[in-house]
mmCIF file with all atom_site columns, C-alpha atoms in Angstrom:
data_model
loop_
_atom_site.group_PDB
_atom_site.id
_atom_site.type_symbol
_atom_site.label_atom_id
_atom_site.label_alt_id
_atom_site.label_comp_id
_atom_site.label_asym_id
_atom_site.label_entity_id
_atom_site.label_seq_id
_atom_site.pdbx_PDB_ins_code
_atom_site.Cartn_x
_atom_site.Cartn_y
_atom_site.Cartn_z
_atom_site.occupancy
_atom_site.B_iso_or_equiv
_atom_site.pdbx_formal_charge
_atom_site.auth_seq_id
_atom_site.auth_comp_id
_atom_site.auth_asym_id
_atom_site.auth_atom_id
_atom_site.pdbx_PDB_model_num
ATOM 1   C CA . HIS J 1 1   ? -27.493 -0.252  40.755  1.00 62.00 ? 14  HIS J CA 1
ATOM 2   C CA . MET J 1 2   ? -28.132 2.970   38.820  1.00 70.00 ? 15  MET J CA 1
ATOM 3   C CA . THR J 1 3   ? -25.937 6.049   38.682  1.00 79.00 ? 16  THR J CA 1
ATOM 4   C CA . PRO J 1 4   ? -26.997 9.439   37.335  1.00 84.00 ? 17  PRO J CA 1
ATOM 5   C CA . LYS J 1 5   ? -24.235 9.484   34.710  1.00 82.00 ? 18  LYS J CA 1
ATOM 6   C CA . LEU J 1 6   ? -24.179 7.141   31.702  1.00 80.00 ? 19  LEU J CA 1
ATOM 7   C CA . ASP J 1 7   ? -21.287 4.657   32.002  1.00 79.00 ? 20  ASP J CA 1
ATOM 8   C CA . GLY J 1 8   ? -20.342 6.308   35.290  1.00 80.00 ? 21  GLY J CA 1
ATOM 9   C CA . GLY J 1 9   ? -21.043 3.519   37.750  1.00 84.00 ? 22  GLY J CA 1
ATOM 10  C CA . PRO J 1 10  ? -18.629 1.038   39.283  1.00 87.00 ? 23  PRO J CA 1
ATOM 11  C CA . ALA J 1 11  ? -17.064 -1.648  37.098  1.00 89.00 ? 24  ALA J CA 1
ATOM 12  C CA . LEU J 1 12  ? -18.132 -5.129  38.130  1.00 91.00 ? 25  LEU J CA 1
ATOM 13  C CA . CYS J 1 13  ? -15.643 -6.980  35.930  1.00 93.00 ? 26  CYS J CA 1
ATOM 14  C CA . GLN J 1 14  ? -12.958 -6.108  33.461  1.00 91.00 ? 27  GLN J CA 1
ATOM 15  C CA . ILE J 1 15  ? -10.356 -7.778  31.311  1.00 93.00 ? 28  ILE J CA 1
ATOM 16  C CA . GLU J 1 16  ? -7.303  -6.340  29.583  1.00 93.00 ? 29  GLU J CA 1
ATOM 17  C CA . VAL J 1 17  ? -6.907  -7.071  25.886  1.00 95.00 ? 30  VAL J CA 1
ATOM 18  C CA . ALA J 1 18  ? -4.002  -6.112  23.625  1.00 96.00 ? 31  ALA J CA 1
ATOM 19  C CA . ILE J 1 19  ? -4.810  -4.956  20.097  1.00 94.00 ? 32  ILE J CA 1
ATOM 20  C CA . GLU J 1 20  ? -2.878  -7.022  17.557  1.00 94.00 ? 33  GLU J CA 1
ATOM 21  C CA . ALA J 1 21  ? -0.467  -5.217  15.203  1.00 90.00 ? 34  ALA J CA 1
ATOM 22  C CA . THR J 1 22  ? -2.573  -5.731  12.059  1.00 90.00 ? 35  THR J CA 1
ATOM 23  C CA . GLU J 1 23  ? -6.027  -6.105  13.615  1.00 94.00 ? 36  GLU J CA 1
ATOM 24  C CA . THR J 1 24  ? -8.874  -4.035  12.162  1.00 93.00 ? 37  THR J CA 1
ATOM 25  C CA . ALA J 1 25  ? -11.741 -2.553  14.151  1.00 93.00 ? 38  ALA J CA 1
ATOM 26  C CA . GLU J 1 26  ? -14.045 -5.241  12.761  1.00 94.00 ? 39  GLU J CA 1
ATOM 27  C CA . GLN J 1 27  ? -11.701 -8.060  13.791  1.00 95.00 ? 40  GLN J CA 1
ATOM 28  C CA . LEU J 1 28  ? -11.264 -6.540  17.259  1.00 95.00 ? 41  LEU J CA 1
ATOM 29  C CA . GLU J 1 29  ? -15.034 -6.196  17.652  1.00 95.00 ? 42  GLU J CA 1
ATOM 30  C CA . HIS J 1 30  ? -15.535 -9.913  16.925  1.00 96.00 ? 43  HIS J CA 1
ATOM 31  C CA . ARG J 1 31  ? -12.732 -10.899 19.296  1.00 96.00 ? 44  ARG J CA 1
ATOM 32  C CA . LEU J 1 32  ? -14.068 -8.665  22.092  1.00 96.00 ? 45  LEU J CA 1
ATOM 33  C CA . ALA J 1 33  ? -17.569 -10.092 21.649  1.00 95.00 ? 46  ALA J CA 1
ATOM 34  C CA . ALA J 1 34  ? -16.228 -13.610 22.165  1.00 96.00 ? 47  ALA J CA 1
ATOM 35  C CA . LEU J 1 35  ? -14.078 -12.565 25.138  1.00 96.00 ? 48  LEU J CA 1
ATOM 36  C CA . GLY J 1 36  ? -16.812 -10.411 26.662  1.00 95.00 ? 49  GLY J CA 1
ATOM 37  C CA . ALA J 1 37  ? -19.628 -12.961 26.797  1.00 95.00 ? 50  ALA J CA 1
ATOM 38  C CA . PRO J 1 38  ? -18.198 -14.906 29.778  1.00 95.00 ? 51  PRO J CA 1
ATOM 39  C CA . VAL J 1 39  ? -17.423 -11.612 31.546  1.00 95.00 ? 52  VAL J CA 1
ATOM 40  C CA . VAL J 1 40  ? -21.072 -10.528 31.214  1.00 95.00 ? 53  VAL J CA 1
ATOM 41  C CA . ILE J 1 41  ? -22.134 -13.827 32.808  1.00 95.00 ? 54  ILE J CA 1
ATOM 42  C CA . ASP J 1 42  ? -19.676 -13.188 35.671  1.00 94.00 ? 55  ASP J CA 1
ATOM 43  C CA . ALA J 1 43  ? -21.157 -9.694  36.158  1.00 93.00 ? 56  ALA J CA 1
ATOM 44  C CA . ILE J 1 44  ? -24.703 -11.087 36.260  1.00 94.00 ? 57  ILE J CA 1
ATOM 45  C CA . GLU J 1 45  ? -23.632 -13.629 38.885  1.00 94.00 ? 58  GLU J CA 1
ATOM 46  C CA . ILE J 1 46  ? -22.067 -10.842 40.989  1.00 92.00 ? 59  ILE J CA 1
ATOM 47  C CA . LEU J 1 47  ? -25.309 -8.833  40.785  1.00 90.00 ? 60  LEU J CA 1
ATOM 48  C CA . ALA J 1 48  ? -27.400 -11.910 41.665  1.00 93.00 ? 61  ALA J CA 1
ATOM 49  C CA . LYS J 1 49  ? -25.378 -12.417 44.869  1.00 92.00 ? 62  LYS J CA 1
ATOM 50  C CA . TRP J 1 50  ? -25.293 -8.707  45.803  1.00 90.00 ? 63  TRP J CA 1
ATOM 51  C CA . ASP J 1 51  ? -27.164 -7.760  49.010  1.00 90.00 ? 64  ASP J CA 1
ATOM 52  C CA . GLN J 1 52  ? -27.982 -4.256  47.632  1.00 86.00 ? 65  GLN J CA 1
ATOM 53  C CA . THR J 1 53  ? -26.534 -2.511  50.683  1.00 86.00 ? 66  THR J CA 1
ATOM 54  C CA . SER J 1 54  ? -22.796 -3.153  50.453  1.00 87.00 ? 67  SER J CA 1
ATOM 55  C CA . THR J 1 55  ? -20.595 -1.444  47.878  1.00 86.00 ? 68  THR J CA 1
ATOM 56  C CA . ILE J 1 56  ? -20.241 -3.308  44.649  1.00 89.00 ? 69  ILE J CA 1
ATOM 57  C CA . GLY J 1 57  ? -17.566 -3.268  41.965  1.00 89.00 ? 70  GLY J CA 1
ATOM 58  C CA . THR J 1 58  ? -14.647 -0.891  41.566  1.00 89.00 ? 71  THR J CA 1
ATOM 59  C CA . LEU J 1 59  ? -15.152 2.844   41.147  1.00 88.00 ? 72  LEU J CA 1
ATOM 60  C CA . GLN J 1 60  ? -13.919 4.191   37.842  1.00 86.00 ? 73  GLN J CA 1
ATOM 61  C CA . ASP J 1 61  ? -10.848 6.431   37.945  1.00 87.00 ? 74  ASP J CA 1
ATOM 62  C CA . LYS J 1 62  ? -11.958 9.662   36.244  1.00 85.00 ? 75  LYS J CA 1
ATOM 63  C CA . GLN J 1 63  ? -8.353  10.342  35.188  1.00 89.00 ? 76  GLN J CA 1
ATOM 64  C CA . LEU J 1 64  ? -8.346  7.185   33.054  1.00 86.00 ? 77  LEU J CA 1
ATOM 65  C CA . VAL J 1 65  ? -11.637 7.858   31.250  1.00 82.00 ? 78  VAL J CA 1
ATOM 66  C CA . THR J 1 66  ? -11.265 8.574   27.521  1.00 84.00 ? 79  THR J CA 1
ATOM 67  C CA . GLN J 1 67  ? -13.866 9.697   25.031  1.00 83.00 ? 80  GLN J CA 1
ATOM 68  C CA . ALA J 1 68  ? -13.889 8.261   21.516  1.00 84.00 ? 81  ALA J CA 1
ATOM 69  C CA . PRO J 1 69  ? -15.132 10.597  18.785  1.00 85.00 ? 82  PRO J CA 1
ATOM 70  C CA . ARG J 1 70  ? -18.315 9.768   16.944  1.00 91.00 ? 83  ARG J CA 1
ATOM 71  C CA . LEU J 1 71  ? -17.478 8.167   13.593  1.00 92.00 ? 84  LEU J CA 1
ATOM 72  C CA . HIS J 1 72  ? -18.483 10.029  10.445  1.00 93.00 ? 85  HIS J CA 1
ATOM 73  C CA . LYS J 1 73  ? -17.675 9.429   6.793   1.00 93.00 ? 86  LYS J CA 1
ATOM 74  C CA . GLN J 1 74  ? -15.208 12.327  6.432   1.00 95.00 ? 87  GLN J CA 1
ATOM 75  C CA . LEU J 1 75  ? -12.861 10.722  9.003   1.00 94.00 ? 88  LEU J CA 1
ATOM 76  C CA . GLY J 1 76  ? -11.907 8.269   6.251   1.00 96.00 ? 89  GLY J CA 1
ATOM 77  C CA . ASN J 1 77  ? -10.440 10.953  3.954   1.00 98.00 ? 90  ASN J CA 1
ATOM 78  C CA . ILE J 1 78  ? -6.755  9.932   3.892   1.00 98.00 ? 91  ILE J CA 1
ATOM 79  C CA . PRO J 1 79  ? -4.432  12.676  5.200   1.00 98.00 ? 92  PRO J CA 1
ATOM 80  C CA . TRP J 1 80  ? -1.445  11.936  2.925   1.00 98.00 ? 93  TRP J CA 1
ATOM 81  C CA . ASN J 1 81  ? 0.733   14.414  4.867   1.00 97.00 ? 94  ASN J CA 1
ATOM 82  C CA . LYS J 1 82  ? 0.677   12.096  7.917   1.00 97.00 ? 95  LYS J CA 1
ATOM 83  C CA . PRO J 1 83  ? 3.266   9.320   8.440   1.00 96.00 ? 96  PRO J CA 1
ATOM 84  C CA . ALA J 1 84  ? 2.566   6.032   6.644   1.00 95.00 ? 97  ALA J CA 1
ATOM 85  C CA . ALA J 1 85  ? 2.156   4.164   9.958   1.00 94.00 ? 98  ALA J CA 1
ATOM 86  C CA . ALA J 1 86  ? -0.525  6.656   11.096  1.00 97.00 ? 99  ALA J CA 1
ATOM 87  C CA . ILE J 1 87  ? -2.441  6.195   7.824   1.00 98.00 ? 100 ILE J CA 1
ATOM 88  C CA . ILE J 1 88  ? -2.257  2.401   8.188   1.00 97.00 ? 101 ILE J CA 1
ATOM 89  C CA . ASN J 1 89  ? -3.612  2.686   11.750  1.00 96.00 ? 102 ASN J CA 1
ATOM 90  C CA . LEU J 1 90  ? -6.406  5.016   10.569  1.00 97.00 ? 103 LEU J CA 1
ATOM 91  C CA . HIS J 1 91  ? -7.314  2.444   7.916   1.00 97.00 ? 104 HIS J CA 1
ATOM 92  C CA . ARG J 1 92  ? -7.357  -0.367  10.506  1.00 96.00 ? 105 ARG J CA 1
ATOM 93  C CA . GLY J 1 93  ? -9.525  1.671   12.871  1.00 95.00 ? 106 GLY J CA 1
ATOM 94  C CA . LEU J 1 94  ? -12.081 2.666   10.242  1.00 96.00 ? 107 LEU J CA 1
ATOM 95  C CA . ARG J 1 95  ? -12.703 -0.784  8.763   1.00 91.00 ? 108 ARG J CA 1
ATOM 96  C CA . PRO J 1 96  ? -15.335 -1.670  7.768   1.00 90.00 ? 109 PRO J CA 1
ATOM 97  C CA . TRP J 1 97  ? -17.044 1.724   8.191   1.00 90.00 ? 110 TRP J CA 1
ATOM 98  C CA . PRO J 1 98  ? -16.500 4.453   7.156   1.00 93.00 ? 111 PRO J CA 1
ATOM 99  C CA . GLY J 1 99  ? -13.373 3.043   5.487   1.00 94.00 ? 112 GLY J CA 1
ATOM 100 C CA . CYS J 1 100 ? -10.551 5.084   3.956   1.00 97.00 ? 113 CYS J CA 1
ATOM 101 C CA . PHE J 1 101 ? -10.813 6.963   0.687   1.00 98.00 ? 114 PHE J CA 1
ATOM 102 C CA . THR J 1 102 ? -9.039  9.547   -1.424  1.00 98.00 ? 115 THR J CA 1
ATOM 103 C CA . GLN J 1 103 ? -9.723  11.601  -4.547  1.00 97.00 ? 116 GLN J CA 1
ATOM 104 C CA . TRP J 1 104 ? -7.875  11.257  -7.842  1.00 96.00 ? 117 TRP J CA 1
ATOM 105 C CA . GLN J 1 105 ? -8.086  14.130  -10.321 1.00 90.00 ? 118 GLN J CA 1
ATOM 106 C CA . ARG J 1 106 ? -7.924  12.240  -13.609 1.00 88.00 ? 119 ARG J CA 1
ATOM 107 C CA . GLU J 1 107 ? -6.311  13.619  -16.766 1.00 83.00 ? 120 GLU J CA 1
ATOM 108 C CA . ASN J 1 108 ? -9.757  14.056  -18.334 1.00 81.00 ? 121 ASN J CA 1
ATOM 109 C CA . GLY J 1 109 ? -10.566 16.478  -15.498 1.00 80.00 ? 122 GLY J CA 1
ATOM 110 C CA . LYS J 1 110 ? -13.108 14.282  -13.760 1.00 88.00 ? 123 LYS J CA 1
ATOM 111 C CA . PRO J 1 111 ? -12.320 13.506  -10.114 1.00 94.00 ? 124 PRO J CA 1
ATOM 112 C CA . LEU J 1 112 ? -12.751 9.916   -8.990  1.00 96.00 ? 125 LEU J CA 1
ATOM 113 C CA . ARG J 1 113 ? -13.265 8.822   -5.415  1.00 97.00 ? 126 ARG J CA 1
ATOM 114 C CA . LEU J 1 114 ? -11.128 5.784   -4.591  1.00 98.00 ? 127 LEU J CA 1
ATOM 115 C CA . ILE J 1 115 ? -11.979 3.639   -1.575  1.00 97.00 ? 128 ILE J CA 1
ATOM 116 C CA . ILE J 1 116 ? -8.854  1.876   -0.323  1.00 97.00 ? 129 ILE J CA 1
ATOM 117 C CA . THR J 1 117 ? -9.798  -1.582  0.937   1.00 96.00 ? 130 THR J CA 1
ATOM 118 C CA . GLU J 1 118 ? -6.316  -3.063  1.560   1.00 95.00 ? 131 GLU J CA 1
ATOM 119 C CA . MET J 1 119 ? -3.078  -1.253  2.342   1.00 94.00 ? 132 MET J CA 1
ATOM 120 C CA . THR J 1 120 ? 0.191   -2.012  4.094   1.00 92.00 ? 133 THR J CA 1
ATOM 121 C CA . LEU J 1 121 ? 3.428   -0.234  4.875   1.00 90.00 ? 134 LEU J CA 1
ATOM 122 C CA . ALA J 1 122 ? 5.613   -0.316  1.741   1.00 88.00 ? 135 ALA J CA 1
ATOM 123 C CA . GLU J 1 123 ? 8.717   -2.474  2.147   1.00 78.00 ? 136 GLU J CA 1
ATOM 124 C CA . ASP J 1 124 ? 11.177  0.253   1.110   1.00 70.00 ? 137 ASP J CA 1
ATOM 125 C CA . SER J 1 125 ? 9.149   3.021   2.708   1.00 61.00 ? 138 SER J CA 1
ATOM 126 C CA . SER J 1 126 ? 12.096  5.396   3.248   1.00 62.00 ? 139 SER J CA 1
ATOM 127 C CA . ALA J 1 127 ? 13.196  5.505   -0.415  1.00 62.00 ? 140 ALA J CA 1
ATOM 128 C CA . HIS J 1 128 ? 10.764  8.291   -1.381  1.00 61.00 ? 141 HIS J CA 1
ATOM 129 C CA . VAL J 1 129 ? 11.439  10.952  1.257   1.00 69.00 ? 142 VAL J CA 1
ATOM 130 C CA . ASP J 1 130 ? 11.568  13.964  -1.114  1.00 83.00 ? 143 ASP J CA 1
ATOM 131 C CA . ILE J 1 131 ? 8.271   13.268  -2.869  1.00 91.00 ? 144 ILE J CA 1
ATOM 132 C CA . LYS J 1 132 ? 5.099   15.270  -2.223  1.00 95.00 ? 145 LYS J CA 1
ATOM 133 C CA . PRO J 1 133 ? 2.628   13.344  -0.007  1.00 97.00 ? 146 PRO J CA 1
ATOM 134 C CA . GLY J 1 134 ? -0.153  11.722  -2.032  1.00 97.00 ? 147 GLY J CA 1
ATOM 135 C CA . THR J 1 135 ? 2.063   11.169  -5.083  1.00 95.00 ? 148 THR J CA 1
ATOM 136 C CA . VAL J 1 136 ? 1.914   7.758   -6.746  1.00 94.00 ? 149 VAL J CA 1
ATOM 137 C CA . VAL J 1 137 ? 5.483   6.431   -6.912  1.00 90.00 ? 150 VAL J CA 1
ATOM 138 C CA . ALA J 1 138 ? 7.004   3.632   -8.965  1.00 72.00 ? 151 ALA J CA 1
ATOM 139 C CA . ASN J 1 139 ? 5.993   0.227   -7.735  1.00 62.00 ? 152 ASN J CA 1
ATOM 140 C CA . PRO J 1 140 ? 8.588   -1.746  -5.777  1.00 52.00 ? 153 PRO J CA 1
ATOM 141 C CA . ASN J 1 141 ? 10.299  -4.937  -6.930  1.00 48.00 ? 154 ASN J CA 1
ATOM 142 C CA . ASN J 1 142 ? 11.172  -3.749  -10.457 1.00 43.00 ? 155 ASN J CA 1
ATOM 143 C CA . GLY J 1 143 ? 7.719   -2.594  -11.500 1.00 52.00 ? 156 GLY J CA 1
ATOM 144 C CA . ASN J 1 144 ? 5.601   -5.180  -9.690  1.00 54.00 ? 157 ASN J CA 1
ATOM 145 C CA . ARG J 1 145 ? 2.032   -4.153  -10.539 1.00 55.00 ? 158 ARG J CA 1
ATOM 146 C CA . GLU J 1 146 ? 0.456   -6.134  -7.704  1.00 75.00 ? 159 GLU J CA 1
ATOM 147 C CA . THR J 1 147 ? 0.599   -3.068  -5.436  1.00 82.00 ? 160 THR J CA 1
ATOM 148 C CA . LEU J 1 148 ? 0.464   0.690   -5.872  1.00 90.00 ? 161 LEU J CA 1
ATOM 149 C CA . CYS J 1 149 ? 2.855   2.757   -3.758  1.00 92.00 ? 162 CYS J CA 1
ATOM 150 C CA . VAL J 1 150 ? 1.854   6.219   -2.566  1.00 95.00 ? 163 VAL J CA 1
ATOM 151 C CA . ALA J 1 151 ? 4.132   8.685   -0.778  1.00 95.00 ? 164 ALA J CA 1
ATOM 152 C CA . THR J 1 152 ? 3.010   9.986   2.612   1.00 96.00 ? 165 THR J CA 1
ATOM 153 C CA . GLY J 1 153 ? 4.387   12.623  4.981   1.00 95.00 ? 166 GLY J CA 1
ATOM 154 C CA . GLU J 1 154 ? 6.831   9.993   6.191   1.00 93.00 ? 167 GLU J CA 1
ATOM 155 C CA . GLY J 1 155 ? 7.340   6.852   4.123   1.00 92.00 ? 168 GLY J CA 1
ATOM 156 C CA . CYS J 1 156 ? 5.039   5.126   1.644   1.00 93.00 ? 169 CYS J CA 1
ATOM 157 C CA . ILE J 1 157 ? 2.030   2.880   1.742   1.00 94.00 ? 170 ILE J CA 1
ATOM 158 C CA . SER J 1 158 ? 1.364   0.005   -0.601  1.00 93.00 ? 171 SER J CA 1
ATOM 159 C CA . ILE J 1 159 ? -2.221  -0.376  -1.863  1.00 95.00 ? 172 ILE J CA 1
ATOM 160 C CA . SER J 1 160 ? -3.252  -3.862  -3.002  1.00 94.00 ? 173 SER J CA 1
ATOM 161 C CA . ARG J 1 161 ? -7.074  -3.560  -3.294  1.00 95.00 ? 174 ARG J CA 1
ATOM 162 C CA . ILE J 1 162 ? -9.119  -0.528  -4.278  1.00 97.00 ? 175 ILE J CA 1
ATOM 163 C CA . GLN J 1 163 ? -12.722 0.335   -5.121  1.00 97.00 ? 176 GLN J CA 1
ATOM 164 C CA . PRO J 1 164 ? -13.541 3.125   -7.566  1.00 97.00 ? 177 PRO J CA 1
ATOM 165 C CA . ALA J 1 165 ? -16.745 4.910   -6.482  1.00 95.00 ? 178 ALA J CA 1
ATOM 166 C CA . GLY J 1 166 ? -19.807 3.019   -7.682  1.00 95.00 ? 179 GLY J CA 1
ATOM 167 C CA . LYS J 1 167 ? -17.769 0.014   -8.818  1.00 97.00 ? 180 LYS J CA 1
ATOM 168 C CA . ARG J 1 168 ? -16.702 -3.288  -7.282  1.00 98.00 ? 181 ARG J CA 1
ATOM 169 C CA . VAL J 1 169 ? -13.514 -3.868  -5.283  1.00 97.00 ? 182 VAL J CA 1
ATOM 170 C CA . LEU J 1 170 ? -10.543 -4.619  -7.549  1.00 97.00 ? 183 LEU J CA 1
ATOM 171 C CA . ASP J 1 171 ? -7.073  -6.046  -7.063  1.00 95.00 ? 184 ASP J CA 1
ATOM 172 C CA . ILE J 1 172 ? -4.640  -3.263  -7.909  1.00 93.00 ? 185 ILE J CA 1
ATOM 173 C CA . ALA J 1 173 ? -3.394  -5.030  -11.071 1.00 91.00 ? 186 ALA J CA 1
ATOM 174 C CA . GLU J 1 174 ? -6.973  -5.204  -12.376 1.00 94.00 ? 187 GLU J CA 1
ATOM 175 C CA . PHE J 1 175 ? -7.565  -1.565  -11.410 1.00 95.00 ? 188 PHE J CA 1
ATOM 176 C CA . LEU J 1 176 ? -4.409  -0.410  -13.233 1.00 91.00 ? 189 LEU J CA 1
ATOM 177 C CA . ARG J 1 177 ? -5.506  -2.237  -16.415 1.00 91.00 ? 190 ARG J CA 1
ATOM 178 C CA . GLY J 1 178 ? -8.666  -0.140  -16.512 1.00 91.00 ? 191 GLY J CA 1
ATOM 179 C CA . TYR J 1 179 ? -7.484  3.184   -15.066 1.00 92.00 ? 192 TYR J CA 1
ATOM 180 C CA . GLN J 1 180 ? -4.434  5.215   -16.064 1.00 86.00 ? 193 GLN J CA 1
ATOM 181 C CA . LEU J 1 181 ? -3.144  5.952   -12.563 1.00 90.00 ? 194 LEU J CA 1
ATOM 182 C CA . LYS J 1 182 ? 0.604   6.298   -13.182 1.00 89.00 ? 195 LYS J CA 1
ATOM 183 C CA . PRO J 1 183 ? 3.681   7.213   -11.151 1.00 90.00 ? 196 PRO J CA 1
ATOM 184 C CA . GLY J 1 184 ? 3.575   10.966  -10.620 1.00 92.00 ? 197 GLY J CA 1
ATOM 185 C CA . SER J 1 185 ? -0.239  11.089  -10.354 1.00 93.00 ? 198 SER J CA 1
ATOM 186 C CA . GLN J 1 186 ? -1.492  12.996  -7.320  1.00 95.00 ? 199 GLN J CA 1
ATOM 187 C CA . LEU J 1 187 ? -4.059  11.647  -4.838  1.00 96.00 ? 200 LEU J CA 1
ATOM 188 C CA . GLY J 1 188 ? -5.927  13.669  -2.252  1.00 93.00 ? 201 GLY J CA 1
#
């Protein structure tokens, strides 16, 4: 059964799926593929039994239709002025592509693009409320160098894995041994 509009025809089957609190787009895609396969078989069986004269499926409610933007690389540029939770959700939604990144203006004057591969909400996220968004703050837990905390518009995020442009992904401790990114440094 064809309709003139792309994705505008009746829905033959549907399932409701909750997105998990820490699930990335890649993880959700794999889960939906596994959940969707049996639903596609159900839809094929419905079409096979259809007499081609009666109505089929459920019409889509135009009020519930949403449009997702086309993904492009610049979407991954971290907006440090946003709340930490929003940045974490952006990171989850853009994994694996285009991923999240930021710029670091190094002391030698050369900017370095940093691709953030793992981040979480910092445990004591409210402790740095008066700090400019994008500022590297002291690491939690008495100088623990296993994460790098960065102030956001509301709270802080904790970065545990990072990839300098053109290099391999590094644990933050390994990154900090090779790069002089210190508390007070500005990202963005």
